XYZ file of C-alpha atoms in Angstrom:
690
model
C 62.853 87.324 110.517
C 59.804 86.261 108.506
C 60.031 84.874 104.985
C 58.585 87.969 103.299
C 61.241 90.145 104.972
C 63.994 88.311 103.080
C 63.064 90.562 100.142
C 64.337 93.483 102.240
C 67.858 92.113 102.898
C 70.883 93.083 100.789
C 74.241 91.353 101.315
C 76.744 93.456 99.393
C 80.485 93.955 99.116
C 82.319 97.174 98.295
C 85.137 96.035 95.989
C 87.794 97.901 93.966
C 91.435 98.613 93.189
C 93.532 100.029 96.041
C 92.900 103.756 96.607
C 89.710 103.958 94.494
C 87.780 105.077 97.595
C 85.992 101.931 98.877
C 86.397 102.685 102.570
C 85.439 106.364 102.156
C 82.312 105.264 100.225
C 81.450 102.816 103.032
C 81.952 105.563 105.647
C 79.530 107.875 103.789
C 76.951 105.062 103.496
C 77.126 104.551 107.283
C 76.757 108.295 107.896
C 73.752 108.832 105.594
C 71.958 105.716 106.896
C 72.299 107.064 110.448
C 74.683 104.320 111.576
C 77.390 106.838 112.493
C 77.110 110.482 113.503
C 80.400 111.795 112.178
C 82.217 111.327 108.902
C 85.164 108.940 109.314
C 88.360 109.611 107.366
C 90.909 107.077 106.088
C 93.703 109.685 106.127
C 93.010 110.644 109.751
C 92.665 106.984 110.828
C 89.048 107.482 111.980
C 87.317 105.175 109.463
C 84.939 102.746 111.214
C 85.812 99.770 108.999
C 89.609 100.343 109.116
C 89.920 99.606 112.828
C 93.219 97.648 112.995
C 96.313 99.671 114.057
C 98.069 98.502 110.862
C 95.169 99.855 108.754
C 95.191 103.227 110.517
C 98.949 103.632 110.124
C 99.087 102.654 106.455
C 95.756 104.211 105.398
C 94.721 100.997 103.604
C 92.166 98.243 104.231
C 93.780 94.944 105.249
C 90.908 92.841 106.519
C 87.341 92.693 105.200
C 85.102 94.369 107.805
C 81.392 93.504 108.103
C 78.880 96.167 109.092
C 75.102 96.589 108.826
C 72.804 99.548 108.196
C 69.258 100.367 107.062
C 67.953 102.395 104.114
C 64.342 102.762 102.958
C 63.225 99.929 105.292
C 65.847 97.599 103.806
C 68.514 95.894 105.895
C 71.972 96.110 104.239
C 74.922 93.911 105.295
C 78.082 95.518 103.894
C 81.551 94.011 103.641
C 84.304 96.575 102.931
C 87.083 94.585 101.237
C 90.808 95.358 100.793
C 92.093 96.677 97.447
C 95.721 95.552 97.768
C 96.536 92.349 95.859
C 98.389 90.900 98.895
C 95.013 90.576 100.647
C 93.137 89.049 97.701
C 91.907 86.148 99.894
C 89.772 88.637 101.857
C 88.022 89.677 98.645
C 87.615 86.100 97.457
C 85.983 84.771 100.605
C 83.715 87.818 100.835
C 82.530 87.414 97.231
C 81.780 83.729 97.892
C 79.037 84.638 100.399
C 77.709 87.933 99.015
C 74.621 88.377 96.844
C 75.721 91.609 95.138
C 78.638 93.984 94.773
C 79.346 97.686 94.369
C 82.504 98.077 92.275
C 84.154 101.453 92.899
C 86.305 102.986 90.150
C 88.561 106.036 90.244
C 86.988 108.273 87.552
C 90.466 109.489 86.526
C 92.182 106.087 86.222
C 89.157 104.015 85.099
C 89.726 100.240 85.234
C 92.951 99.419 87.141
C 94.687 96.020 87.593
C 93.048 95.069 90.887
C 89.621 96.209 89.590
C 90.142 93.640 86.827
C 91.096 90.931 89.328
C 88.061 91.491 91.588
C 85.786 91.715 88.533
C 86.962 88.274 87.369
C 86.483 86.888 90.900
C 82.931 88.294 90.963
C 82.305 86.689 87.534
C 83.492 83.360 88.913
C 81.023 83.463 91.804
C 78.234 84.928 89.614
C 77.854 88.063 91.761
C 75.558 90.749 90.220
C 77.065 94.212 90.577
C 76.608 97.932 90.049
C 79.464 100.384 89.407
C 80.256 103.682 91.091
C 82.609 106.128 89.310
C 84.140 107.860 92.333
C 86.395 110.963 92.604
C 84.391 112.904 89.974
C 85.770 116.134 91.494
C 89.399 115.356 90.551
C 91.290 116.894 87.629
C 91.040 114.560 84.636
C 87.928 112.739 85.907
C 85.596 111.454 83.188
C 82.414 109.454 83.789
C 82.038 108.502 80.094
C 85.665 107.389 79.743
C 85.269 105.215 82.862
C 82.205 103.547 81.315
C 84.161 102.959 78.095
C 87.067 101.365 80.003
C 84.595 99.032 81.811
C 83.287 97.960 78.401
C 86.729 97.527 76.823
C 88.883 96.104 79.610
C 86.300 94.020 81.464
C 84.157 92.885 78.524
C 81.059 93.936 80.499
C 77.887 95.705 79.335
C 77.823 98.917 81.403
C 74.727 101.107 81.182
C 74.709 104.720 82.440
C 71.783 105.404 84.791
C 72.998 108.914 85.649
C 74.482 111.952 83.928
C 76.942 114.063 85.992
C 76.189 117.747 86.558
C 79.570 119.366 86.004
C 82.961 117.646 86.026
C 86.191 118.002 88.000
C 86.004 120.925 90.483
C 82.591 121.989 89.080
C 80.944 118.604 89.838
C 77.891 119.332 91.968
C 75.317 116.591 91.378
C 73.744 113.964 89.115
C 70.713 113.593 86.845
C 68.811 110.309 87.331
C 67.970 108.955 83.852
C 65.188 106.745 85.275
C 63.130 109.488 86.977
C 64.543 112.449 84.953
C 65.158 114.357 88.187
C 68.419 116.024 89.244
C 70.097 115.665 92.649
C 72.150 118.747 93.512
C 74.458 118.616 96.563
C 74.871 122.104 97.985
C 75.592 121.716 101.722
C 79.080 120.575 102.737
C 77.903 117.397 104.463
C 75.754 116.403 101.482
C 73.060 115.335 103.933
C 70.258 117.402 102.320
C 70.515 117.090 98.531
C 67.960 119.083 96.552
C 65.741 117.314 94.023
C 65.385 119.765 91.107
C 64.536 119.837 87.404
C 67.211 118.908 84.841
C 69.503 121.947 84.181
C 68.723 123.454 80.721
C 72.314 123.035 79.459
C 72.110 119.254 80.057
C 68.637 118.564 78.599
C 69.849 117.467 75.161
C 72.553 115.148 76.593
C 70.083 113.702 79.138
C 67.538 112.976 76.358
C 70.221 111.201 74.291
C 71.445 109.121 77.216
C 67.898 108.262 78.322
C 67.148 107.084 74.776
C 70.322 104.955 74.915
C 69.197 103.426 78.236
C 65.685 102.652 76.919
C 66.915 101.041 73.679
C 69.381 98.896 75.656
C 66.621 97.718 78.041
C 64.189 97.118 75.125
C 66.449 94.224 74.009
C 65.648 92.456 77.276
C 61.964 93.293 77.826
C 58.934 93.136 75.511
C 56.863 95.675 77.488
C 59.545 98.377 77.158
C 59.999 97.435 73.478
C 56.246 97.899 72.781
C 55.985 101.208 74.658
C 59.126 102.505 72.933
C 57.927 101.548 69.428
C 54.527 103.136 70.087
C 56.238 106.325 71.274
C 54.588 106.201 74.719
C 56.102 107.406 78.011
C 57.775 104.562 79.924
C 57.043 104.642 83.687
C 60.130 104.781 85.997
C 58.818 101.670 87.858
C 58.984 99.654 84.612
C 62.545 100.842 83.907
C 63.609 99.957 87.478
C 62.003 96.511 87.230
C 63.862 95.662 84.007
C 67.138 97.188 85.254
C 66.861 95.036 88.369
C 66.125 91.888 86.333
C 69.040 92.450 83.890
C 71.450 93.314 86.740
C 70.563 90.160 88.702
C 70.894 88.031 85.543
C 74.318 89.566 84.886
C 73.242 90.971 81.493
C 73.851 94.637 82.319
C 75.831 96.641 84.866
C 74.256 99.982 85.969
C 76.874 102.738 86.403
C 76.489 105.691 88.805
C 78.856 108.500 89.739
C 79.805 110.809 92.612
C 82.600 111.808 94.943
C 82.537 110.088 98.319
C 85.173 112.344 99.872
C 83.149 115.467 98.956
C 79.865 113.796 100.110
C 78.155 113.847 96.713
C 76.181 111.038 95.079
C 75.953 108.532 97.948
C 72.166 108.675 98.543
C 71.381 107.776 94.887
C 73.943 104.929 95.225
C 72.030 103.622 98.270
C 68.795 103.796 96.270
C 70.469 101.797 93.494
C 71.656 99.136 95.991
C 68.050 98.698 97.148
C 66.506 98.968 93.663
C 68.877 96.903 91.521
C 70.896 94.457 93.655
C 69.387 91.076 94.620
C 67.902 89.968 97.934
C 68.691 86.392 99.154
C 65.415 85.277 97.486
C 66.503 86.560 94.051
C 69.648 84.441 93.781
C 69.531 80.740 92.775
C 69.329 78.194 95.628
C 72.758 77.274 96.991
C 74.120 73.927 95.705
C 75.906 71.327 97.843
C 76.589 67.598 98.112
C 75.000 65.183 100.578
C 78.062 63.591 102.303
C 76.147 60.330 102.907
C 74.829 59.735 99.382
C 77.215 61.830 97.260
C 74.149 63.296 95.519
C 73.873 66.994 94.655
C 71.267 68.884 96.716
C 70.036 72.472 96.859
C 68.890 74.725 99.704
C 66.695 77.724 99.005
C 66.679 80.862 101.140
C 64.029 79.782 103.656
C 64.313 80.357 107.430
C 62.000 77.366 108.009
C 64.150 74.990 105.901
C 66.995 72.758 107.197
C 70.092 74.670 108.337
C 72.867 75.229 105.765
C 75.567 77.829 106.536
C 79.090 78.533 105.286
C 81.928 79.783 107.513
C 83.859 82.256 105.364
C 86.273 83.853 107.805
C 88.031 83.171 111.135
C 89.214 86.100 113.290
C 91.128 86.233 116.591
C 89.271 88.920 118.527
C 91.230 90.356 121.502
C 88.023 90.607 123.595
C 85.937 87.521 122.813
C 88.546 85.096 121.426
C 88.075 83.157 118.208
C 85.241 84.342 115.938
C 83.813 82.542 112.900
C 81.984 84.738 110.379
C 79.107 82.791 108.852
C 76.582 83.250 106.031
C 73.326 81.342 106.606
C 71.744 80.170 103.346
C 68.832 78.173 104.769
C 67.216 77.570 108.185
C 68.274 79.266 111.420
C 71.541 79.160 113.337
C 70.538 79.413 117.007
C 72.644 80.033 120.121
C 72.905 76.988 122.399
C 72.040 74.453 119.661
C 74.298 71.654 118.405
C 74.942 71.576 114.646
C 76.968 69.335 112.336
C 80.202 70.477 110.703
C 79.631 68.311 107.610
C 83.080 69.077 106.130
C 84.746 67.317 109.099
C 81.745 65.197 110.160
C 81.919 66.571 113.714
C 79.337 68.114 116.013
C 79.823 71.786 116.922
C 77.950 73.454 119.752
C 76.974 77.049 119.007
C 77.749 79.356 121.949
C 77.123 83.082 121.556
C 76.062 84.639 118.270
C 77.009 88.201 117.336
C 76.102 90.812 114.770
C 79.345 92.563 113.859
C 79.755 96.311 113.338
C 83.448 96.341 112.269
C 85.192 95.786 115.655
C 82.026 96.433 117.731
C 79.611 93.593 118.440
C 76.020 93.019 119.464
C 74.645 89.766 120.946
C 71.813 88.121 118.991
C 69.792 84.942 119.561
C 69.830 83.607 115.987
C 71.044 84.208 112.449
C 68.283 83.378 109.957
C 68.495 82.450 106.268
C 69.886 85.231 104.094
C 71.789 86.892 106.938
C 75.450 87.214 108.001
C 76.759 87.060 111.587
C 79.519 85.597 113.752
C 79.882 82.628 116.130
C 82.011 83.034 119.267
C 84.667 80.403 119.996
C 83.931 77.506 117.610
C 86.211 74.615 118.603
C 86.805 72.838 115.284
C 85.360 74.917 112.477
C 87.531 76.728 109.941
C 87.274 78.856 106.767
C 85.264 77.284 103.951
C 83.511 74.683 106.122
C 79.784 73.964 106.226
C 77.544 73.968 109.304
C 74.229 72.183 108.810
C 71.270 70.359 110.377
C 72.537 66.908 111.585
C 69.377 65.295 110.130
C 69.852 66.949 106.701
C 73.622 66.948 106.058
C 75.030 68.950 103.131
C 78.542 70.116 102.196
C 78.555 73.461 100.371
C 81.265 74.314 97.827
C 84.335 75.485 99.709
C 86.490 78.496 98.826
C 89.657 78.062 96.758
C 92.571 80.356 97.564
C 95.684 81.218 95.548
C 99.052 79.714 96.502
C 101.580 81.904 98.400
C 104.431 83.305 96.275
C 106.893 84.651 98.868
C 108.522 83.163 101.988
C 110.670 84.282 104.920
C 112.376 82.369 107.706
C 111.313 83.330 111.232
C 112.716 82.386 114.629
C 111.970 83.455 118.222
C 114.389 85.909 119.848
C 114.409 84.030 123.156
C 113.366 80.706 124.691
C 110.342 82.435 126.263
C 109.105 83.478 122.815
C 109.265 79.951 121.380
C 105.859 78.665 122.572
C 104.233 82.065 121.995
C 105.532 82.076 118.404
C 104.053 78.632 117.654
C 100.658 79.702 119.075
C 100.684 83.033 117.189
C 101.542 81.349 113.871
C 98.789 78.773 114.403
C 96.205 81.497 115.137
C 97.227 83.602 112.139
C 97.219 80.571 109.812
C 93.678 79.706 111.015
C 92.563 83.250 110.136
C 94.269 83.556 106.771
C 94.202 80.617 104.303
C 96.902 82.235 102.109
C 99.350 82.316 105.045
C 101.278 79.016 105.264
C 103.677 77.808 107.956
C 106.102 74.893 107.524
C 109.363 73.635 108.995
C 112.254 73.142 106.556
C 113.428 69.570 107.163
C 117.006 70.274 106.063
C 117.652 73.414 108.127
C 115.022 73.050 110.887
C 113.923 76.662 110.252
C 110.303 77.793 110.480
C 109.286 79.197 107.068
C 106.234 81.418 106.671
C 104.758 82.097 103.222
C 102.272 84.677 101.960
C 101.001 86.675 98.988
C 103.604 89.471 99.053
C 106.015 91.562 101.127
C 103.236 93.743 102.582
C 101.165 90.678 103.515
C 104.016 89.145 105.546
C 105.016 92.527 106.981
C 101.480 93.056 108.352
C 101.274 89.520 109.778
C 104.660 89.866 111.525
C 103.585 93.272 112.887
C 100.337 91.713 114.218
C 102.324 88.890 115.808
C 104.459 91.357 117.728
C 101.554 93.612 118.789
C 98.669 91.205 119.382
C 100.563 88.114 120.538
C 103.559 89.946 122.123
C 106.063 87.722 120.306
C 109.576 89.002 119.612
C 111.016 87.312 116.524
C 113.892 87.586 114.046
C 112.854 87.585 110.394
C 115.034 86.552 107.446
C 115.260 88.033 103.946
C 112.209 87.417 101.700
C 112.574 84.368 99.438
C 110.656 83.573 96.267
C 108.368 80.520 96.358
C 109.870 78.680 93.395
C 108.320 75.483 92.050
C 109.602 72.616 89.909
C 108.083 70.645 87.046
C 109.087 67.997 84.505
C 109.449 68.482 80.737
C 109.205 64.966 79.267
C 107.328 61.712 79.998
C 109.099 58.800 81.731
C 108.285 55.300 82.955
C 109.833 54.313 86.287
C 109.761 51.354 88.635
C 109.716 51.598 92.418
C 110.393 48.577 94.597
C 110.491 48.434 98.395
C 111.457 45.086 99.897
C 112.528 44.543 103.525
C 113.003 41.161 105.088
C 113.510 41.185 108.824
C 112.638 38.648 111.487
C 108.919 37.875 111.195
C 106.722 39.643 108.622
C 108.544 41.597 105.895
C 107.574 44.561 103.737
C 106.857 44.313 100.007
C 105.654 46.994 97.601
C 106.269 47.216 93.853
C 104.848 49.786 91.423
C 105.481 50.936 87.853
C 104.517 54.563 87.181
C 104.335 56.740 84.107
C 105.018 60.427 84.794
C 104.160 63.110 82.215
C 104.123 66.919 82.209
C 100.785 68.786 82.235
C 99.925 72.315 80.993
C 100.794 75.145 83.446
C 98.332 75.514 86.317
C 96.988 71.936 86.062
C 98.343 70.828 89.447
C 98.603 67.073 90.066
C 96.538 64.355 88.390
C 96.617 60.668 89.422
C 95.247 57.888 87.231
C 94.943 54.217 88.126
C 95.295 51.847 85.142
C 95.752 48.642 87.100
C 93.846 45.695 85.587
C 93.466 42.118 86.750
C 94.194 42.979 90.388
C 98.014 42.943 90.057
C 97.884 45.501 92.880
C 94.849 45.065 95.188
C 92.400 47.999 95.303
C 93.052 48.701 98.990
C 96.695 49.673 98.271
C 95.882 52.224 95.515
C 95.243 55.183 97.945
C 98.636 54.471 99.567
C 100.315 54.655 96.136
C 98.684 58.052 95.478
C 99.713 59.284 98.963
C 103.326 58.211 98.279
C 103.391 60.092 94.965
C 101.941 63.268 96.575
C 104.523 63.083 99.377
C 107.381 62.817 96.864
C 106.005 65.767 94.841
C 106.101 68.001 97.955
C 109.901 68.154 97.669
C 111.281 68.274 94.123
C 114.557 66.795 92.895
C 116.368 70.013 91.895
C 116.206 72.132 95.043
C 113.427 70.672 97.183
C 110.695 73.001 95.835
C 107.232 71.436 95.222
C 106.786 69.605 91.905
C 103.668 70.787 90.046
C 101.764 70.155 86.792
C 102.510 66.426 86.775
C 100.298 63.481 85.808
C 101.169 60.150 87.428
C 99.640 56.958 86.016
C 99.931 53.685 87.906
C 100.289 51.078 85.131
C 101.713 47.926 86.751
C 103.295 46.388 89.809
C 103.089 43.344 92.025
C 102.269 42.408 95.613
C 102.939 39.716 98.197
C 100.073 37.895 99.901
C 101.617 38.298 103.368
C 104.258 41.018 103.259
C 102.478 43.796 101.293
C 101.176 46.769 103.287
C 100.037 50.365 102.800
C 103.388 51.620 104.072
C 105.374 49.449 101.615
C 103.355 50.664 98.613
C 103.558 54.268 99.781
C 107.374 54.067 99.977
C 107.607 52.231 96.626
C 105.503 54.932 94.911
C 107.627 57.640 96.520
C 110.856 56.006 95.236
C 109.432 55.646 91.700
C 108.293 59.299 91.667
C 111.653 60.672 92.838
C 113.707 58.544 90.454
C 111.338 59.246 87.568
C 111.400 63.012 88.174
C 115.217 63.030 87.954
C 115.035 61.494 84.451
C 112.079 63.602 83.233
C 114.017 66.819 82.529
C 113.171 68.699 85.751
C 113.154 72.510 85.496
C 112.726 75.376 87.963
C 109.637 77.636 87.744
C 109.392 81.161 89.150
C 106.359 83.394 89.867
C 105.854 86.153 87.270
C 104.042 89.277 88.475
C 101.781 91.574 86.445
C 103.141 95.041 87.275
C 101.505 98.398 86.536
C 103.649 101.503 87.101
C 102.172 105.031 86.942
C 104.791 107.781 86.422
C 104.997 111.389 85.187
C 106.143 111.479 81.544
C 109.640 112.863 82.196
C 110.637 109.715 84.147
C 109.277 107.197 81.597
C 112.630 106.277 80.020
C 114.395 105.685 83.369
C 111.564 103.511 84.705
C 111.362 101.391 81.507
C 115.154 100.937 81.556
C 114.983 99.780 85.174
C 112.144 97.305 84.426
C 114.132 95.868 81.483
C 117.122 95.408 83.795
C 114.819 93.399 86.089
C 114.064 90.912 83.259
C 110.694 92.630 82.714
C 108.618 92.291 79.527
C 106.875 95.597 78.722
C 103.360 94.829 77.425
C 102.055 98.320 76.723
C 102.287 101.992 77.694
C 99.185 104.147 78.005
C 98.844 107.909 78.434
C 96.288 109.172 80.947
C 94.422 112.498 80.640
C 96.244 113.868 83.700
C 99.590 113.628 81.836
C 100.877 110.507 83.585
C 102.042 107.381 81.765
C 100.993 103.850 82.746
C 103.481 101.062 82.018
C 102.146 97.492 82.085
C 104.755 94.756 82.313
C 105.394 91.158 83.392
C 108.350 90.917 85.795
C 109.734 87.963 87.826
C 108.939 88.353 91.536
C 112.615 87.674 92.387
C 113.513 90.995 90.722
C 110.823 93.069 92.468
C 112.139 93.067 96.044
C 112.804 96.637 97.176
C 111.224 98.068 94.022
C 109.138 100.636 95.947
C 112.324 102.364 97.195
C 113.963 102.229 93.745
C 110.861 103.709 92.046
C 110.725 106.532 94.598
C 114.336 107.487 93.894
C 113.864 107.266 90.093
C 110.763 109.509 90.099
C 111.458 111.836 93.073
C 108.657 110.107 94.977
C 106.029 110.709 92.259
C 105.765 107.181 90.816
C 103.400 104.507 92.119
C 103.064 100.837 91.239
C 100.852 97.821 91.868
C 101.642 94.189 91.213
C 99.774 90.908 91.347
C 100.686 87.297 90.681
C 100.067 86.271 87.053
C 101.611 82.864 86.346
C 104.604 80.549 86.867
C 107.244 80.397 84.123
C 110.430 78.404 83.461
C 113.558 80.107 84.846
C 116.364 80.702 82.337
C 119.524 78.648 82.755
C 121.725 81.415 84.189
C 119.218 82.414 86.905
C 118.425 78.760 87.679
C 122.111 78.081 88.359
C 122.264 81.047 90.775
C 119.159 79.839 92.633
C 120.394 76.244 92.815
C 123.829 77.255 94.092
C 122.257 79.565 96.686
C 123.696 82.806 95.227
C 120.303 84.347 94.385
């Protein structure tokens, strides 16, 4: 692919709250770009990007699927991401490698909890985006209210680039405020929209909204400002140029509307993807660190530059084995060539390269800068690692994932399943960075942890189907944590004298609590060489090891600062091992005296119920130690309750909500923060009653 063609690539993600219509929108994009010849349906299990059996059965997206298509001579790589909070890692790793995003909103509900989460993730990675108000044909749908909720709840600057023609059941098309032409969708497939003049009844509204668009853009562009002040007609090309510039800079967010299920409004959305979202050339050069010098370096999107690529996803494919999805930022990744995995400082030979179309694949010879593809069977490359030119090493910023909040014990049903279980867990953990596997030292049980009940349910289901493992699964357990509440100073001494050389390590540590979410901080304040420099890493390793199992109930200790202030050593007997053990002793003893407390995960819960069940649902949430934050009435007559509830109280809530509301209530929840457990609950947890 030549340099000038990079302008014609778009790497975009379709992101949204669960059930806003991401997958249906993706299916329509594939149909209108000629990639598929029939309209896939999520409800019927025929969606191209929802290809896993678990996705077809549940009617939800679980794994981010990559697919490519073409529109107006532009090449579009699309990643359809999950909406359920349990699969937030899929969204996070997709956003890390994408240049732009299409955020889909339900035009009835507006901004929902998971829309807020993905919006913040996109902010973090600086991803320019456009918005699509979907489901305009539903009762209670409002394009203008959706725009207002984007402004209020997300703190963004949305700008309408369309006006809907009709609302709810009468929705039949859109007016483009840039060209002042109307698209009317008359045929059922929506494949041949008519381009007509603006309907007379909408002319006044269209003029007002166009004026609003122009005055907004005039703040960002002198040419539009001059033309506007002089009362001259502003060419559509000028408006598109400034809209593109402000979208890429993150100043404005263009908002469009339609109904994917009814095949209306998708072609203008495709035009907007091409017109307003960035190509690989429009985004700033990717930043990394040279592992040899420690200096920061950049790589611009240039196929002739040195190779720099980020692996953002590992998948176990039943037909070709292990696949690594990769985004190439600079240079070319070529089949048969050896490259450097700079994260691990190991050589990796590239075998086959594939372009993925959901679960279908096509062999290619190379993946050039600005493109996304997959490597077959990498031996030692995992999520978040960098592949680069051995002569120009660089380590790109990795991807940070949230910590798991729920655990279950798992054991094989028979001796034959034992080895298969270990292999299946290893494969699944390689694929999913939020899925953790550990062995409990006290009980010898294998514990698996994830982001929620559905997350673990899907992984266990995959283990049984894909890896043919039969296993027994325990009751879900909350991933509690521990922390300290006051500073302490503690000494740790490890002295062993046996025949020959002994062991000697002696440290004095100060432990102090940190604000929630700070993690672990280590500071070395040794002066005058009372502990030689070479033993300091061993001291830190000993502290980290002790923090892995807290003093109350063996849960990890978090939000702690450890400062090494003093100690002593022996010329002959001191060793790394002795200092590691001494630091571990000091940490454990210190933690016991530092007012240790138990922390539990608190979930942000949003429950949508018909009004007549409001009292019962609020009463039930209060009984679950929930804090009601606010209650909002929607235009369709439903009430939305937002609350913070401990995860420990939310097990089995779906069944309870169904019985309270005769099956009409729905809820979503996502992890919010860790909080100190009250004394009564802490006692139950510590005595094993909870």
